[in-house]
C-alpha atoms as a printed R data frame, in Angstrom:
    type eleno elety resid chain resno       x       y       z
1   ATOM     1    CA   GLY     A     1   1.659 -13.085   0.322
2   ATOM     2    CA   ARG     A     2   0.696 -15.108   2.799
3   ATOM     3    CA   ARG     A     3   1.923 -16.304   6.105
4   ATOM     4    CA   ALA     A     4   0.157 -18.865   8.114
5   ATOM     5    CA   TRP     A     5  -0.250 -18.835  11.619
6   ATOM     6    CA   CYS     A     6  -1.640 -21.220  13.624
7   ATOM     7    CA   ILE     A     7  -3.775 -21.093  17.167
8   ATOM     8    CA   ALA     A     8  -4.758 -23.828  18.875
9   ATOM     9    CA   LEU     A     9  -7.952 -23.103  21.212
10  ATOM    10    CA   THR     A    10  -8.510 -25.161  24.399
11  ATOM    11    CA   CYS     A    11 -12.624 -26.125  25.592
12  ATOM    12    CA   PRO     A    12 -12.837 -24.222  28.882
13  ATOM    13    CA   TRP     A    13 -14.495 -26.725  30.483
14  ATOM    14    CA   HIS     A    14 -12.828 -30.639  29.474
15  ATOM    15    CA   GLY     A    15  -9.204 -28.759  29.421
16  ATOM    16    CA   ALA     A    16  -6.496 -29.345  26.308
17  ATOM    17    CA   ASP     A    17  -6.179 -33.038  26.626
18  ATOM    18    CA   VAL     A    18 -10.065 -33.652  25.026
19  ATOM    19    CA   PHE     A    19  -9.964 -29.952  22.809
20  ATOM    20    CA   GLU     A    20  -7.626 -28.792  20.364
21  ATOM    21    CA   PRO     A    21  -8.936 -27.392  17.049
22  ATOM    22    CA   VAL     A    22  -6.083 -25.601  15.334
23  ATOM    23    CA   VAL     A    23  -7.480 -22.456  13.230
24  ATOM    24    CA   PRO     A    24  -4.966 -20.975  10.192
25  ATOM    25    CA   VAL     A    25  -4.695 -17.282  10.685
26  ATOM    26    CA   MET     A    26  -3.856 -15.540   7.368
27  ATOM    27    CA   PHE     A    27  -1.474 -12.306   7.185
28  ATOM    28    CA   SER     A    28  -1.427 -10.793   4.389
29  ATOM    29    CA   TYR     A    29   0.770  -8.126   2.898
30  ATOM    30    CA   GLN     A    30  -2.225  -6.622   0.895
31  ATOM    31    CA   ALA     A    31  -2.655  -3.833   3.346
32  ATOM    32    CA   ILE     A    32   1.395  -3.156   3.802
33  ATOM    33    CA   PRO     A    33   2.354   0.425   1.706
34  ATOM    34    CA   VAL     A    34   5.665   0.038   0.253
35  ATOM    35    CA   LEU     A    35   7.368   2.029  -1.292
36  ATOM    36    CA   VAL     A    36  10.116   1.519  -3.942
37  ATOM    37    CA   VAL     A    37  13.080   3.632  -5.265
38  ATOM    38    CA   ASP     A    38  15.440   3.663  -7.873
39  ATOM    39    CA   ASP     A    39  16.946   6.153 -10.673
40  ATOM    40    CA   GLU     A    40  16.566   3.133 -13.403
41  ATOM    41    CA   ASP     A    41  12.842   3.119 -14.530
42  ATOM    42    CA   LEU     A    42  13.566  -0.795 -15.379
43  ATOM    43    CA   ALA     A    43  14.357  -1.653 -11.590
44  ATOM    44    CA   LEU     A    44  11.287  -0.045 -10.934
45  ATOM    45    CA   THR     A    45   9.021  -1.727 -12.974
46  ATOM    46    CA   ILE     A    46  10.298  -5.426 -11.856
47  ATOM    47    CA   ALA     A    47  10.490  -4.853  -7.851
48  ATOM    48    CA   GLY     A    48   6.628  -3.767  -8.358
49  ATOM    49    CA   LYS     A    49   5.875  -6.136  -9.928
50  ATOM    50    CA   LEU     A    50   7.844  -9.096  -8.226
51  ATOM    51    CA   LEU     A    51   6.040  -7.058  -4.729
52  ATOM    52    CA   LYS     A    52   2.012  -7.250  -6.412
53  ATOM    53    CA   ARG     A    53   2.830 -11.106  -6.973
54  ATOM    54    CA   LEU     A    54   4.133 -11.286  -3.006
55  ATOM    55    CA   GLY     A    55   0.503  -9.646  -2.632
56  ATOM    56    CA   PHE     A    56   1.159  -5.968  -1.833
57  ATOM    57    CA   ALA     A    57  -1.003  -3.495  -3.256
58  ATOM    58    CA   ALA     A    58  -0.078  -0.362  -2.585
59  ATOM    59    CA   ILE     A    59   3.071   0.792  -3.968
60  ATOM    60    CA   ASP     A    60   4.537   3.802  -4.247
61  ATOM    61    CA   THR     A    61   7.568   4.408  -6.625
62  ATOM    62    CA   ALA     A    62  10.556   7.976  -6.757
63  ATOM    63    CA   HIS     A    63  13.506   7.679  -8.457
64  ATOM    64    CA   ASN     A    64  16.291   9.299  -6.076
65  ATOM    65    CA   GLY     A    65  16.323   9.343  -2.039
66  ATOM    66    CA   ALA     A    66  15.112  13.358  -1.951
67  ATOM    67    CA   VAL     A    67  11.651  12.054  -3.205
68  ATOM    68    CA   ALA     A    68  11.403   9.247  -1.013
69  ATOM    69    CA   ARG     A    69  12.329  11.099   2.167
70  ATOM    70    CA   ASP     A    70   9.871  13.151   1.335
71  ATOM    71    CA   MET     A    71   7.090  10.643   0.524
72  ATOM    72    CA   VAL     A    72   8.277   9.091   3.825
73  ATOM    73    CA   ARG     A    73   7.224  11.666   5.457
74  ATOM    74    CA   LYS     A    74   4.065  12.278   4.162
75  ATOM    75    CA   THR     A    75   2.809   8.545   4.259
76  ATOM    76    CA   ARG     A    76   2.952   5.761   7.062
77  ATOM    77    CA   TYR     A    77   5.069   2.757   4.636
78  ATOM    78    CA   GLY     A    78   5.166  -0.270   6.228
79  ATOM    79    CA   LEU     A    79   8.604  -1.198   4.093
80  ATOM    80    CA   VAL     A    80  10.502   0.757   1.864
81  ATOM    81    CA   VAL     A    81  12.615  -1.309  -0.703
82  ATOM    82    CA   CYS     A    82  15.919   0.888  -2.132
83  ATOM    83    CA   ASP     A    83  18.991   0.927  -4.356
84  ATOM    84    CA   TRP     A    84  21.943   2.045  -2.633
85  ATOM    85    CA   SER     A    85  23.647   4.127  -5.096
86  ATOM    86    CA   MET     A    86  21.144   7.106  -6.758
87  ATOM    87    CA   PRO     A    87  22.664  10.622  -7.863
88  ATOM    88    CA   GLU     A    88  21.279  13.427  -4.957
89  ATOM    89    CA   MET     A    89  20.642  11.239  -2.737
90  ATOM    90    CA   SER     A    90  22.041   7.882  -2.180
91  ATOM    91    CA   GLY     A    91  20.203   5.252  -0.325
92  ATOM    92    CA   LEU     A    92  22.576   5.096   2.335
93  ATOM    93    CA   ASP     A    93  21.609   8.893   2.756
94  ATOM    94    CA   LEU     A    94  18.244   8.256   2.757
95  ATOM    95    CA   LEU     A    95  18.653   5.587   5.355
96  ATOM    96    CA   LYS     A    96  20.402   7.782   7.926
97  ATOM    97    CA   GLU     A    97  18.119  10.269   7.260
98  ATOM    98    CA   ILE     A    98  15.412   8.056   7.916
99  ATOM    99    CA   ARG     A    99  16.569   6.052  10.726
100 ATOM   100    CA   SER     A   100  17.925  10.389  12.390
101 ATOM   101    CA   GLU     A   101  13.360  10.921  13.083
102 ATOM   102    CA   GLU     A   102  12.430   8.434  15.989
103 ATOM   103    CA   ARG     A   103   9.597   7.878  14.178
104 ATOM   104    CA   PHE     A   104  11.292   5.771  12.062
105 ATOM   105    CA   GLU     A   105  13.567   3.971  13.722
106 ATOM   106    CA   ARG     A   106  11.802   0.978  12.982
107 ATOM   107    CA   LEU     A   107  10.830   1.421   9.480
108 ATOM   108    CA   PRO     A   108  11.639  -1.797   7.442
109 ATOM   109    CA   PHE     A   109  14.281  -0.934   5.131
110 ATOM   110    CA   LEU     A   110  15.647  -2.866   2.379
111 ATOM   111    CA   ILE     A   111  18.958  -1.718   0.560
112 ATOM   112    CA   THR     A   112  19.213  -3.275  -3.198
113 ATOM   113    CA   SER     A   113  22.533  -2.963  -5.112
114 ATOM   114    CA   ILE     A   114  24.908  -4.655  -7.962
115 ATOM   115    CA   ASP     A   115  27.918  -4.257  -5.208
116 ATOM   116    CA   GLY     A   116  27.628  -7.403  -2.660
117 ATOM   117    CA   SER     A   117  30.275  -5.821  -0.534
118 ATOM   118    CA   LEU     A   118  28.704  -3.050   1.007
119 ATOM   119    CA   GLU     A   119  28.355  -3.276   4.644
120 ATOM   120    CA   ARG     A   120  24.991  -2.659   6.621
121 ATOM   121    CA   ILE     A   121  24.395   0.597   7.897
122 ATOM   122    CA   LYS     A   122  21.434   0.492  10.275
123 ATOM   123    CA   VAL     A   123  19.555  -0.992   7.097
124 ATOM   124    CA   SER     A   124  17.414  -4.223   7.741
125 ATOM   125    CA   ALA     A   125  18.289  -6.335   5.243
126 ATOM   126    CA   PHE     A   126  20.133  -6.368   2.236
127 ATOM   127    CA   LEU     A   127  19.105  -7.960  -0.916
128 ATOM   128    CA   LEU     A   128  21.890  -8.160  -3.859
129 ATOM   129    CA   LYS     A   129  20.548  -7.492  -7.609
130 ATOM   130    CA   PRO     A   130  19.500  -8.989 -10.049
131 ATOM   131    CA   PHE     A   131  17.202 -10.418  -7.464
132 ATOM   132    CA   ASP     A   132  14.118 -12.723  -8.375
133 ATOM   133    CA   GLU     A   133  10.742 -13.692  -6.578
134 ATOM   134    CA   ARG     A   134  12.095 -16.017  -4.552
135 ATOM   135    CA   LYS     A   135  14.903 -13.863  -3.608
136 ATOM   136    CA   LEU     A   136  12.669 -10.938  -2.233
137 ATOM   137    CA   ARG     A   137  10.038 -12.941  -0.502
138 ATOM   138    CA   ALA     A   138  12.726 -13.909   1.774
139 ATOM   139    CA   LYS     A   139  14.037 -10.717   2.144
140 ATOM   140    CA   VAL     A   140  10.794  -9.568   2.843
141 ATOM   141    CA   GLU     A   141   9.630 -12.493   5.406
142 ATOM   142    CA   GLU     A   142  13.135 -11.532   6.996
143 ATOM   143    CA   VAL     A   143  12.367  -7.387   7.525
144 ATOM   144    CA   LEU     A   144   8.841  -7.593   8.689
145 ATOM   145    CA   GLY     A   145   9.904 -10.630  10.776
146 ATOM   146    CA   GLN     A   146  11.562  -7.627  12.495
147 ATOM   147    CA   VAL     A   147   8.012  -5.532  13.262
148 ATOM   148    CA   PRO     A   148   6.231  -6.111  15.953
149 ATOM   149    CA   ALA     A   149   2.702  -7.308  15.249
150 ATOM   150    CA   ASP     A   150   0.435  -4.345  15.766
151 ATOM   151    CA   ALA     A   151   2.834  -2.628  13.511
152 ATOM   152    CA   PHE     A   152  -0.075  -2.561  10.894
153 ATOM   153    CA   PRO     A   153  -3.612  -2.050  12.008
């Protein structure tokens, strides 16, 4: 799970035309804590394994939105991957509660569901189940691309 960025360095005494080496800077997902929320154990396991393959190291799980809400308030997550339909508190209800607090307005929130007809409501992205590593990677990159570079120290 790395994205390569390039920085052009210019030699100050010869100008840009003479010296422009490009140095790749690697961005790793390893430092971004993730919360995966789903009421099904198998879905939590699969999402966790796929996220690890993408390079995420700190992955927490919750079985419903109520538990996830409490976890989000205690831990600074860089990404939430949440199922839409769950008992006790749905993914939509969790999203609404999180977005109602100013400090979480920009928290990347990826909704997963087996129902592709659901509309987005202040969600960062939507991912149709079942999904594979390629689809998850594309959505994670889409969601984390919406976060300012200084969001992760």
